[in-house]
Every structure is written in C-alpha cells, then in structure tokens.
C-alpha cells in the first residue's frame, strides 16, 4: 500500500500496487471494503524505476479534484496497454496466437502482397477445421471477433515497432490499420452490453432503457413502449438488418446516449479502451 485517504463522503480508500502483465505494475485506487470499486491510476512499464510509483501516487494524492480514473478491468492484470508496446520486444508479449469463441485462431504472419516483391506483415485467420480456409484479415476484424482490443492491439504495435526499419518486410498496411483504429469513433459494445444486462438483472427493462434514449414506439391501441429491437441491435444482442450475426461495434455517440440517458452512468464506464 502506498497511501490511504478519506473521501468527502467519509469512505476510506487506499492506493496500492498490483502486478500486471509482463512484469508491469498497476497503481490502483480502491475501497478496501468494496472489491468492485477499484480505479486504475497508472499502468507502469516493467523497466520503470520503483520510485515512479511513489511519484504517481503523490501527484494523485495532491490533486484531490483531479482524481478521475476509470474502473479497473480484469484484463488490466493480464494484458498490456498499447502505449507500452513500442518499448517491448515481441517475445515478451503474453500471447502470440489468439483464439475466438468459434475456435478460429489469429496470428501475425508474413504474406505476399499484390506486388509479390516484399512480404507484408498482416493478421491471418486460421479457422476451425470445419470452416473456410486460412485468409488475411484486418486488425479490426481480429478485435471484433475477440470483442477485446487487447492483446491484438499491443501485438500489432509491437510488431510494427520491431519491423519499422526492416527492409525485408512491409508494415505499411498494418500501421494504417492501427492508425484507423486509434482515430475511429466506432468502438466495441461489449462493456456497454454487460452494463445493460446487469441493469436488467437489477430490475430495469430494455424497454425502459430504450425509452430513456428517446426510442419510443406505439402499438395500434396507442400503448407506449421502448424500441427494444433498436437497443438490441446497438448492443450486439440482435443482428442488423440484412446480417445474420450481431455486430460487436457501436458508434461512440450512440454508446454515450445509452450510457448517459439509458443507464445514468458516464460513457467512460462502459467504453472499452
């Protein structure tokens, strides 16, 4: 434990160090009596001096009005944030081959491009035995299949850094995919879906959430209810029109609408980063 303090509401909290992936360190603000209310203050690289944790804690404690951190997630302890990727060799990554729910495997591999001169480093999908043959896929496709940004994003950033000056393999396309991912306003809906389902288990209905978002419908008798099909499609519970599978993606504006109006929480609480 690095420090402890009392909030304005009289609750005791503490700032502690927890182990992260690949020997990294998590600086966490938590309520010792409530395991669900932990906040990630910082994620420190493995080669950072121990004094940095003390410095981060001191800055955090000194700025009482600026203590705004997202909730700690289970993947924080097992996956690396993308900003630490460039300084880490590929062999230090916790995973090299990723598997989705259907059994398909994803890995980075060198493939021959259109010009057939310099191989490109791309993501390749190795399907389950009863599925289509191996094919090149985009980084967004991998993340969508896994419904998680990490560790695919970290693996991609690390691979680009490792081969940036390698004349024997091109990372131009992979780099463009990573850049588009960073600037896109389309984000994963898994965290929001989980929050909505928790709210439903606590007594709220999908119809009520949709109505709070302004999505209202009326039956022939004039009875008012929420447009649950709209909500189900946004959350990835129902497929979009013309599609056979639900989408794992949602626009950040729609996510913010459902979070603020439908659930009454900050969009940062339900947005995967």
PDB file of C-alpha atoms in Angstrom:
ATOM      1  CA  UNK A   1       0.000   0.000   0.000  1.00  0.00           C
ATOM      2  CA  UNK A   2       1.341   3.416  -0.991  1.00  0.00           C
ATOM      3  CA  UNK A   3      -1.196   5.692   0.728  1.00  0.00           C
ATOM      4  CA  UNK A   4      -4.680   5.922   2.203  1.00  0.00           C
ATOM      5  CA  UNK A   5      -7.196   8.759   2.446  1.00  0.00           C
ATOM      6  CA  UNK A   6     -10.765   9.588   3.441  1.00  0.00           C
ATOM      7  CA  UNK A   7     -13.209  10.785   0.774  1.00  0.00           C
ATOM      8  CA  UNK A   8     -15.657  13.654   1.203  1.00  0.00           C
ATOM      9  CA  UNK A   9     -18.312  11.065   1.944  1.00  0.00           C
ATOM     10  CA  UNK A  10     -16.256   9.636   4.796  1.00  0.00           C
ATOM     11  CA  UNK A  11     -15.171   6.480   2.942  1.00  0.00           C
ATOM     12  CA  UNK A  12     -11.653   5.140   3.424  1.00  0.00           C
ATOM     13  CA  UNK A  13      -9.710   4.384   0.250  1.00  0.00           C
ATOM     14  CA  UNK A  14      -6.169   3.252  -0.417  1.00  0.00           C
ATOM     15  CA  UNK A  15      -3.661   3.464  -3.249  1.00  0.00           C
ATOM     16  CA  UNK A  16      -1.914   0.128  -3.791  1.00  0.00           C
ATOM     17  CA  UNK A  17       0.412  -1.631  -6.221  1.00  0.00           C
ATOM     18  CA  UNK A  18      -0.765  -4.732  -8.080  1.00  0.00           C
ATOM     19  CA  UNK A  19       1.104  -6.931 -10.588  1.00  0.00           C
ATOM     20  CA  UNK A  20       0.313  -6.509 -14.283  1.00  0.00           C
ATOM     21  CA  UNK A  21       1.171  -8.451 -17.438  1.00  0.00           C
ATOM     22  CA  UNK A  22       4.820  -8.941 -18.454  1.00  0.00           C
ATOM     23  CA  UNK A  23       6.147  -7.639 -15.111  1.00  0.00           C
ATOM     24  CA  UNK A  24       4.338  -4.311 -15.384  1.00  0.00           C
ATOM     25  CA  UNK A  25       2.826  -2.610 -12.334  1.00  0.00           C
ATOM     26  CA  UNK A  26      -0.690  -1.309 -11.746  1.00  0.00           C
ATOM     27  CA  UNK A  27      -1.243   1.681  -9.454  1.00  0.00           C
ATOM     28  CA  UNK A  28      -4.794   1.250  -8.152  1.00  0.00           C
ATOM     29  CA  UNK A  29      -7.130   3.384  -6.047  1.00  0.00           C
ATOM     30  CA  UNK A  30      -9.537   1.046  -4.277  1.00  0.00           C
ATOM     31  CA  UNK A  31     -12.055   0.770  -1.484  1.00  0.00           C
ATOM     32  CA  UNK A  32     -10.737  -1.958   0.845  1.00  0.00           C
ATOM     33  CA  UNK A  33     -14.325  -2.936   1.695  1.00  0.00           C
ATOM     34  CA  UNK A  34     -15.680  -2.962  -1.882  1.00  0.00           C
ATOM     35  CA  UNK A  35     -13.783  -5.070  -4.407  1.00  0.00           C
ATOM     36  CA  UNK A  36     -15.971  -3.788  -7.248  1.00  0.00           C
ATOM     37  CA  UNK A  37     -14.907  -0.151  -6.791  1.00  0.00           C
ATOM     38  CA  UNK A  38     -11.249  -0.142  -7.867  1.00  0.00           C
ATOM     39  CA  UNK A  39      -9.802   2.533 -10.155  1.00  0.00           C
ATOM     40  CA  UNK A  40      -6.732   2.352 -12.398  1.00  0.00           C
ATOM     41  CA  UNK A  41      -4.453   5.317 -11.623  1.00  0.00           C
ATOM     42  CA  UNK A  42      -1.493   4.240 -13.801  1.00  0.00           C
ATOM     43  CA  UNK A  43      -0.010   1.277 -15.647  1.00  0.00           C
ATOM     44  CA  UNK A  44       3.776   1.376 -15.298  1.00  0.00           C
ATOM     45  CA  UNK A  45       6.188  -0.386 -17.650  1.00  0.00           C
ATOM     46  CA  UNK A  46       8.380  -3.197 -16.368  1.00  0.00           C
ATOM     47  CA  UNK A  47      11.592  -1.177 -16.735  1.00  0.00           C
ATOM     48  CA  UNK A  48      10.360   1.885 -14.848  1.00  0.00           C
ATOM     49  CA  UNK A  49      12.128   2.587 -11.540  1.00  0.00           C
ATOM     50  CA  UNK A  50      10.211   1.800  -8.369  1.00  0.00           C
ATOM     51  CA  UNK A  51      10.249   5.492  -7.427  1.00  0.00           C
ATOM     52  CA  UNK A  52       7.847   6.252 -10.298  1.00  0.00           C
ATOM     53  CA  UNK A  53       5.012   4.526  -8.465  1.00  0.00           C
ATOM     54  CA  UNK A  54       5.612   6.795  -5.475  1.00  0.00           C
ATOM     55  CA  UNK A  55       5.669   9.862  -7.733  1.00  0.00           C
ATOM     56  CA  UNK A  56       2.417   8.886  -9.423  1.00  0.00           C
ATOM     57  CA  UNK A  57       0.786   8.262  -6.057  1.00  0.00           C
ATOM     58  CA  UNK A  58       1.968  11.605  -4.689  1.00  0.00           C
ATOM     59  CA  UNK A  59       0.644  13.522  -7.710  1.00  0.00           C
ATOM     60  CA  UNK A  60      -2.646  11.676  -7.449  1.00  0.00           C
ATOM     61  CA  UNK A  61      -2.999  12.393  -3.745  1.00  0.00           C
ATOM     62  CA  UNK A  62      -2.092  16.079  -4.135  1.00  0.00           C
ATOM     63  CA  UNK A  63      -4.753  16.704  -6.797  1.00  0.00           C
ATOM     64  CA  UNK A  64      -7.946  15.984  -4.866  1.00  0.00           C
ATOM     65  CA  UNK A  65     -10.203  17.494  -7.540  1.00  0.00           C
ATOM     66  CA  UNK A  66      -8.476  15.606 -10.334  1.00  0.00           C
ATOM     67  CA  UNK A  67      -8.923  12.062  -9.082  1.00  0.00           C
ATOM     68  CA  UNK A  68     -10.801  10.806 -12.134  1.00  0.00           C
ATOM     69  CA  UNK A  69      -9.858   7.276 -13.159  1.00  0.00           C
ATOM     70  CA  UNK A  70     -11.719   4.560 -14.998  1.00  0.00           C
ATOM     71  CA  UNK A  71     -12.707   1.354 -13.251  1.00  0.00           C
ATOM     72  CA  UNK A  72     -10.136  -1.421 -13.021  1.00  0.00           C
ATOM     73  CA  UNK A  73     -10.922  -4.210 -15.502  1.00  0.00           C
ATOM     74  CA  UNK A  74      -9.941  -7.897 -15.289  1.00  0.00           C
ATOM     75  CA  UNK A  75      -7.871  -7.583 -18.468  1.00  0.00           C
ATOM     76  CA  UNK A  76      -5.675  -4.893 -16.883  1.00  0.00           C
ATOM     77  CA  UNK A  77      -3.895  -7.632 -14.942  1.00  0.00           C
ATOM     78  CA  UNK A  78      -3.305  -9.876 -17.963  1.00  0.00           C
ATOM     79  CA  UNK A  79      -2.894  -7.564 -20.974  1.00  0.00           C
ATOM     80  CA  UNK A  80      -0.589  -4.695 -21.905  1.00  0.00           C
ATOM     81  CA  UNK A  81      -1.845  -1.236 -22.881  1.00  0.00           C
ATOM     82  CA  UNK A  82      -0.889  -0.190 -26.416  1.00  0.00           C
ATOM     83  CA  UNK A  83       1.247   2.730 -25.225  1.00  0.00           C
ATOM     84  CA  UNK A  84       3.720   0.294 -23.633  1.00  0.00           C
ATOM     85  CA  UNK A  85       4.015  -1.848 -26.753  1.00  0.00           C
ATOM     86  CA  UNK A  86       6.685   0.023 -28.708  1.00  0.00           C
ATOM     87  CA  UNK A  87       9.305  -0.442 -25.985  1.00  0.00           C
ATOM     88  CA  UNK A  88       8.773  -4.180 -25.549  1.00  0.00           C
ATOM     89  CA  UNK A  89      10.225  -6.998 -27.682  1.00  0.00           C
ATOM     90  CA  UNK A  90       7.718  -9.346 -29.284  1.00  0.00           C
ATOM     91  CA  UNK A  91       8.879 -12.314 -27.232  1.00  0.00           C
ATOM     92  CA  UNK A  92       7.717 -10.533 -24.062  1.00  0.00           C
ATOM     93  CA  UNK A  93       4.097 -10.474 -25.144  1.00  0.00           C
ATOM     94  CA  UNK A  94       1.837 -12.741 -23.056  1.00  0.00           C
ATOM     95  CA  UNK A  95       0.183 -14.289 -26.111  1.00  0.00           C
ATOM     96  CA  UNK A  96       1.259 -14.976 -29.701  1.00  0.00           C
ATOM     97  CA  UNK A  97      -1.813 -16.762 -31.113  1.00  0.00           C
ATOM     98  CA  UNK A  98      -5.335 -15.576 -30.249  1.00  0.00           C
ATOM     99  CA  UNK A  99      -8.491 -17.709 -30.344  1.00  0.00           C
ATOM    100  CA  UNK A 100     -12.094 -16.527 -30.637  1.00  0.00           C
ATOM    101  CA  UNK A 101     -15.237 -18.225 -29.362  1.00  0.00           C
ATOM    102  CA  UNK A 102     -15.715 -20.239 -32.550  1.00  0.00           C
ATOM    103  CA  UNK A 103     -12.235 -21.762 -32.263  1.00  0.00           C
ATOM    104  CA  UNK A 104     -10.673 -19.707 -35.069  1.00  0.00           C
ATOM    105  CA  UNK A 105      -7.071 -18.684 -34.400  1.00  0.00           C
ATOM    106  CA  UNK A 106      -5.436 -15.367 -35.290  1.00  0.00           C
ATOM    107  CA  UNK A 107      -1.734 -14.704 -35.674  1.00  0.00           C
ATOM    108  CA  UNK A 108       0.634 -12.197 -37.237  1.00  0.00           C
ATOM    109  CA  UNK A 109       2.369 -13.609 -40.310  1.00  0.00           C
ATOM    110  CA  UNK A 110       4.275 -12.518 -43.372  1.00  0.00           C
ATOM    111  CA  UNK A 111       2.159 -12.748 -46.520  1.00  0.00           C
ATOM    112  CA  UNK A 112       2.895 -11.983 -50.143  1.00  0.00           C
ATOM    113  CA  UNK A 113       1.292  -8.737 -51.297  1.00  0.00           C
ATOM    114  CA  UNK A 114      -0.042  -7.795 -54.705  1.00  0.00           C
ATOM    115  CA  UNK A 115       3.370  -6.729 -55.989  1.00  0.00           C
ATOM    116  CA  UNK A 116       4.829 -10.093 -54.874  1.00  0.00           C
ATOM    117  CA  UNK A 117       8.157  -8.448 -54.030  1.00  0.00           C
ATOM    118  CA  UNK A 118       8.221  -7.510 -50.354  1.00  0.00           C
ATOM    119  CA  UNK A 119       6.146  -9.637 -47.950  1.00  0.00           C
ATOM    120  CA  UNK A 120       3.686  -7.809 -45.723  1.00  0.00           C
ATOM    121  CA  UNK A 121       3.143  -8.393 -42.032  1.00  0.00           C
ATOM    122  CA  UNK A 122      -0.594  -8.958 -41.607  1.00  0.00           C
ATOM    123  CA  UNK A 123      -3.097 -10.695 -39.352  1.00  0.00           C
ATOM    124  CA  UNK A 124      -4.072 -14.163 -40.594  1.00  0.00           C
ATOM    125  CA  UNK A 125      -7.143 -16.119 -39.572  1.00  0.00           C
ATOM    126  CA  UNK A 126      -6.678 -19.848 -39.059  1.00  0.00           C
ATOM    127  CA  UNK A 127     -10.243 -21.171 -38.989  1.00  0.00           C
ATOM    128  CA  UNK A 128     -11.663 -24.105 -37.099  1.00  0.00           C
ATOM    129  CA  UNK A 129     -11.426 -27.433 -39.021  1.00  0.00           C
ATOM    130  CA  UNK A 130     -14.964 -27.217 -40.443  1.00  0.00           C
ATOM    131  CA  UNK A 131     -14.688 -23.601 -41.619  1.00  0.00           C
ATOM    132  CA  UNK A 132     -13.261 -21.703 -44.596  1.00  0.00           C
ATOM    133  CA  UNK A 133      -9.527 -21.843 -45.453  1.00  0.00           C
ATOM    134  CA  UNK A 134      -6.908 -19.544 -43.941  1.00  0.00           C
ATOM    135  CA  UNK A 135      -7.154 -15.909 -45.035  1.00  0.00           C
ATOM    136  CA  UNK A 136      -5.722 -12.470 -44.354  1.00  0.00           C
ATOM    137  CA  UNK A 137      -7.928 -10.268 -42.155  1.00  0.00           C
ATOM    138  CA  UNK A 138      -7.726  -6.737 -40.818  1.00  0.00           C
ATOM    139  CA  UNK A 139      -6.815  -5.752 -37.276  1.00  0.00           C
ATOM    140  CA  UNK A 140     -10.391  -4.518 -36.773  1.00  0.00           C
ATOM    141  CA  UNK A 141     -11.683  -7.941 -37.832  1.00  0.00           C
ATOM    142  CA  UNK A 142      -9.492  -9.636 -35.204  1.00  0.00           C
ATOM    143  CA  UNK A 143     -10.589  -7.232 -32.458  1.00  0.00           C
ATOM    144  CA  UNK A 144     -14.239  -7.619 -33.439  1.00  0.00           C
ATOM    145  CA  UNK A 145     -14.002 -11.411 -33.351  1.00  0.00           C
ATOM    146  CA  UNK A 146     -12.374 -11.348 -29.904  1.00  0.00           C
ATOM    147  CA  UNK A 147     -14.557  -8.444 -28.668  1.00  0.00           C
ATOM    148  CA  UNK A 148     -11.457  -7.045 -26.983  1.00  0.00           C
ATOM    149  CA  UNK A 149      -8.801  -4.549 -28.077  1.00  0.00           C
ATOM    150  CA  UNK A 150      -6.067  -6.344 -26.200  1.00  0.00           C
ATOM    151  CA  UNK A 151      -3.783  -8.111 -26.705  1.00  0.00           C
ATOM    152  CA  UNK A 152      -4.232  -7.770 -30.506  1.00  0.00           C
ATOM    153  CA  UNK A 153      -3.618  -4.012 -30.442  1.00  0.00           C
ATOM    154  CA  UNK A 154      -0.468  -4.402 -28.334  1.00  0.00           C
ATOM    155  CA  UNK A 155       0.833  -7.231 -30.510  1.00  0.00           C
ATOM    156  CA  UNK A 156       0.271  -5.105 -33.613  1.00  0.00           C
ATOM    157  CA  UNK A 157       2.018  -2.024 -32.207  1.00  0.00           C
ATOM    158  CA  UNK A 158       4.955  -4.099 -31.006  1.00  0.00           C
ATOM    159  CA  UNK A 159       5.318  -5.865 -34.365  1.00  0.00           C
ATOM    160  CA  UNK A 160       5.284  -2.534 -36.212  1.00  0.00           C
ATOM    161  CA  UNK A 161       7.958  -1.128 -33.898  1.00  0.00           C
ATOM    162  CA  UNK A 162      10.104  -4.243 -34.343  1.00  0.00           C
ATOM    163  CA  UNK A 163       9.930  -4.150 -38.170  1.00  0.00           C
ATOM    164  CA  UNK A 164       9.726  -0.392 -38.789  1.00  0.00           C
ATOM    165  CA  UNK A 165      13.212  -0.280 -40.341  1.00  0.00           C
ATOM    166  CA  UNK A 166      13.220  -3.823 -41.710  1.00  0.00           C
ATOM    167  CA  UNK A 167      13.559  -3.694 -45.499  1.00  0.00           C
ATOM    168  CA  UNK A 168      12.649  -7.345 -45.758  1.00  0.00           C
ATOM    169  CA  UNK A 169       9.034  -6.957 -44.628  1.00  0.00           C
ATOM    170  CA  UNK A 170       6.444  -4.188 -45.007  1.00  0.00           C
ATOM    171  CA  UNK A 171       4.279  -2.944 -42.116  1.00  0.00           C
ATOM    172  CA  UNK A 172       2.628  -0.109 -44.049  1.00  0.00           C
ATOM    173  CA  UNK A 173      -0.820  -1.712 -44.251  1.00  0.00           C
ATOM    174  CA  UNK A 174      -0.689  -2.947 -40.647  1.00  0.00           C
ATOM    175  CA  UNK A 175       0.343   0.524 -39.496  1.00  0.00           C
ATOM    176  CA  UNK A 176      -2.539   2.132 -41.384  1.00  0.00           C
ATOM    177  CA  UNK A 177      -4.976  -0.291 -39.745  1.00  0.00           C
ATOM    178  CA  UNK A 178      -3.634   0.601 -36.300  1.00  0.00           C
ATOM    179  CA  UNK A 179      -3.908   4.328 -37.052  1.00  0.00           C
ATOM    180  CA  UNK A 180      -7.514   3.968 -38.254  1.00  0.00           C
ATOM    181  CA  UNK A 181      -8.380   2.024 -35.133  1.00  0.00           C
ATOM    182  CA  UNK A 182      -6.971   4.786 -32.920  1.00  0.00           C
ATOM    183  CA  UNK A 183      -8.979   7.545 -34.637  1.00  0.00           C
ATOM    184  CA  UNK A 184     -12.225   5.688 -35.299  1.00  0.00           C
ATOM    185  CA  UNK A 185     -15.404   6.710 -33.464  1.00  0.00           C
ATOM    186  CA  UNK A 186     -16.715   3.168 -33.802  1.00  0.00           C
ATOM    187  CA  UNK A 187     -15.989   1.243 -30.613  1.00  0.00           C
ATOM    188  CA  UNK A 188     -16.706  -2.180 -29.124  1.00  0.00           C
ATOM    189  CA  UNK A 189     -20.104  -2.578 -27.447  1.00  0.00           C
ATOM    190  CA  UNK A 190     -19.253  -5.468 -25.096  1.00  0.00           C
ATOM    191  CA  UNK A 191     -18.718  -3.356 -21.992  1.00  0.00           C
ATOM    192  CA  UNK A 192     -21.962  -1.460 -22.618  1.00  0.00           C
ATOM    193  CA  UNK A 193     -23.863  -4.700 -23.248  1.00  0.00           C
ATOM    194  CA  UNK A 194     -22.626  -6.146 -19.969  1.00  0.00           C
ATOM    195  CA  UNK A 195     -23.687  -2.984 -18.113  1.00  0.00           C
ATOM    196  CA  UNK A 196     -27.165  -3.074 -19.652  1.00  0.00           C
ATOM    197  CA  UNK A 197     -27.627  -6.748 -18.798  1.00  0.00           C
ATOM    198  CA  UNK A 198     -26.563  -6.064 -15.211  1.00  0.00           C
ATOM    199  CA  UNK A 199     -29.102  -3.242 -15.027  1.00  0.00           C
ATOM    200  CA  UNK A 200     -31.794  -5.557 -16.379  1.00  0.00           C
ATOM    201  CA  UNK A 201     -30.953  -8.177 -13.748  1.00  0.00           C
ATOM    202  CA  UNK A 202     -31.370  -5.437 -11.127  1.00  0.00           C
ATOM    203  CA  UNK A 203     -34.908  -4.682 -12.294  1.00  0.00           C
ATOM    204  CA  UNK A 204     -34.579  -2.244 -15.195  1.00  0.00           C
ATOM    205  CA  UNK A 205     -36.087  -3.347 -18.536  1.00  0.00           C
ATOM    206  CA  UNK A 206     -34.778  -2.970 -22.062  1.00  0.00           C
ATOM    207  CA  UNK A 207     -37.957  -1.093 -22.892  1.00  0.00           C
ATOM    208  CA  UNK A 208     -37.328   1.441 -20.135  1.00  0.00           C
ATOM    209  CA  UNK A 209     -33.730   1.969 -21.270  1.00  0.00           C
ATOM    210  CA  UNK A 210     -34.828   2.495 -24.878  1.00  0.00           C
ATOM    211  CA  UNK A 211     -37.492   4.988 -23.819  1.00  0.00           C
ATOM    212  CA  UNK A 212     -34.958   6.966 -21.813  1.00  0.00           C
ATOM    213  CA  UNK A 213     -32.918   7.195 -25.020  1.00  0.00           C
ATOM    214  CA  UNK A 214     -35.894   8.605 -26.906  1.00  0.00           C
ATOM    215  CA  UNK A 215     -36.573   5.433 -28.877  1.00  0.00           C
ATOM    216  CA  UNK A 216     -40.332   5.075 -28.389  1.00  0.00           C
ATOM    217  CA  UNK A 217     -42.960   3.093 -30.306  1.00  0.00           C
ATOM    218  CA  UNK A 218     -46.751   2.842 -30.077  1.00  0.00           C
ATOM    219  CA  UNK A 219     -48.910  -0.175 -30.787  1.00  0.00           C
ATOM    220  CA  UNK A 220     -52.298   0.033 -32.622  1.00  0.00           C
ATOM    221  CA  UNK A 221     -54.011   0.771 -29.300  1.00  0.00           C
ATOM    222  CA  UNK A 222     -51.711   3.663 -28.562  1.00  0.00           C
ATOM    223  CA  UNK A 223     -49.737   1.946 -25.804  1.00  0.00           C
ATOM    224  CA  UNK A 224     -46.226   3.325 -25.480  1.00  0.00           C
ATOM    225  CA  UNK A 225     -43.112   1.191 -25.067  1.00  0.00           C
ATOM    226  CA  UNK A 226     -39.409   1.343 -25.796  1.00  0.00           C
ATOM    227  CA  UNK A 227     -37.948   0.251 -29.104  1.00  0.00           C
ATOM    228  CA  UNK A 228     -36.095  -2.767 -27.764  1.00  0.00           C
ATOM    229  CA  UNK A 229     -35.092  -4.016 -31.222  1.00  0.00           C
ATOM    230  CA  UNK A 230     -33.094  -0.808 -31.772  1.00  0.00           C
ATOM    231  CA  UNK A 231     -31.391  -1.257 -28.418  1.00  0.00           C
ATOM    232  CA  UNK A 232     -30.720  -4.950 -29.041  1.00  0.00           C
ATOM    233  CA  UNK A 233     -29.010  -4.195 -32.361  1.00  0.00           C
ATOM    234  CA  UNK A 234     -26.823  -1.471 -30.833  1.00  0.00           C
ATOM    235  CA  UNK A 235     -25.775  -3.791 -28.001  1.00  0.00           C
ATOM    236  CA  UNK A 236     -24.953  -6.732 -30.249  1.00  0.00           C
ATOM    237  CA  UNK A 237     -27.839  -8.822 -28.955  1.00  0.00           C
ATOM    238  CA  UNK A 238     -29.671  -8.856 -32.298  1.00  0.00           C
ATOM    239  CA  UNK A 239     -28.269  -8.820 -35.859  1.00  0.00           C
ATOM    240  CA  UNK A 240     -28.524  -5.719 -38.013  1.00  0.00           C
ATOM    241  CA  UNK A 241     -30.897  -5.751 -40.959  1.00  0.00           C
ATOM    242  CA  UNK A 242     -29.533  -7.952 -43.740  1.00  0.00           C
ATOM    243  CA  UNK A 243     -26.960  -9.571 -41.458  1.00  0.00           C
ATOM    244  CA  UNK A 244     -27.046 -12.988 -39.831  1.00  0.00           C
ATOM    245  CA  UNK A 245     -24.821 -12.079 -36.870  1.00  0.00           C
ATOM    246  CA  UNK A 246     -24.942  -9.320 -34.255  1.00  0.00           C
ATOM    247  CA  UNK A 247     -22.302  -6.629 -34.613  1.00  0.00           C
ATOM    248  CA  UNK A 248     -19.651  -6.133 -31.916  1.00  0.00           C
ATOM    249  CA  UNK A 249     -19.396  -2.417 -32.804  1.00  0.00           C
ATOM    250  CA  UNK A 250     -21.270   0.746 -31.871  1.00  0.00           C
ATOM    251  CA  UNK A 251     -20.761   4.435 -32.667  1.00  0.00           C
ATOM    252  CA  UNK A 252     -19.346   6.342 -29.706  1.00  0.00           C
ATOM    253  CA  UNK A 253     -22.211   8.885 -29.863  1.00  0.00           C
ATOM    254  CA  UNK A 254     -24.806   6.122 -29.549  1.00  0.00           C
ATOM    255  CA  UNK A 255     -22.818   4.493 -26.752  1.00  0.00           C
ATOM    256  CA  UNK A 256     -22.769   7.824 -24.903  1.00  0.00           C
ATOM    257  CA  UNK A 257     -26.544   8.220 -25.386  1.00  0.00           C
ATOM    258  CA  UNK A 258     -27.326   4.787 -23.960  1.00  0.00           C
ATOM    259  CA  UNK A 259     -24.846   5.232 -21.101  1.00  0.00           C
ATOM    260  CA  UNK A 260     -25.949   8.707 -20.006  1.00  0.00           C
ATOM    261  CA  UNK A 261     -29.663   8.596 -20.711  1.00  0.00           C
ATOM    262  CA  UNK A 262     -30.425   4.891 -20.555  1.00  0.00           C
ATOM    263  CA  UNK A 263     -28.241   3.866 -17.627  1.00  0.00           C
ATOM    264  CA  UNK A 264     -27.329   7.147 -15.965  1.00  0.00           C
ATOM    265  CA  UNK A 265     -23.587   6.446 -15.993  1.00  0.00           C
ATOM    266  CA  UNK A 266     -20.545   8.056 -17.595  1.00  0.00           C
ATOM    267  CA  UNK A 267     -19.720   6.736 -21.088  1.00  0.00           C
ATOM    268  CA  UNK A 268     -16.167   6.105 -19.866  1.00  0.00           C
ATOM    269  CA  UNK A 269     -17.550   3.460 -17.507  1.00  0.00           C
ATOM    270  CA  UNK A 270     -18.870   1.354 -20.382  1.00  0.00           C
ATOM    271  CA  UNK A 271     -16.442   2.081 -23.207  1.00  0.00           C
ATOM    272  CA  UNK A 272     -13.618  -0.343 -23.871  1.00  0.00           C
ATOM    273  CA  UNK A 273     -10.328   1.462 -24.375  1.00  0.00           C
TER     274      UNK A 273
END
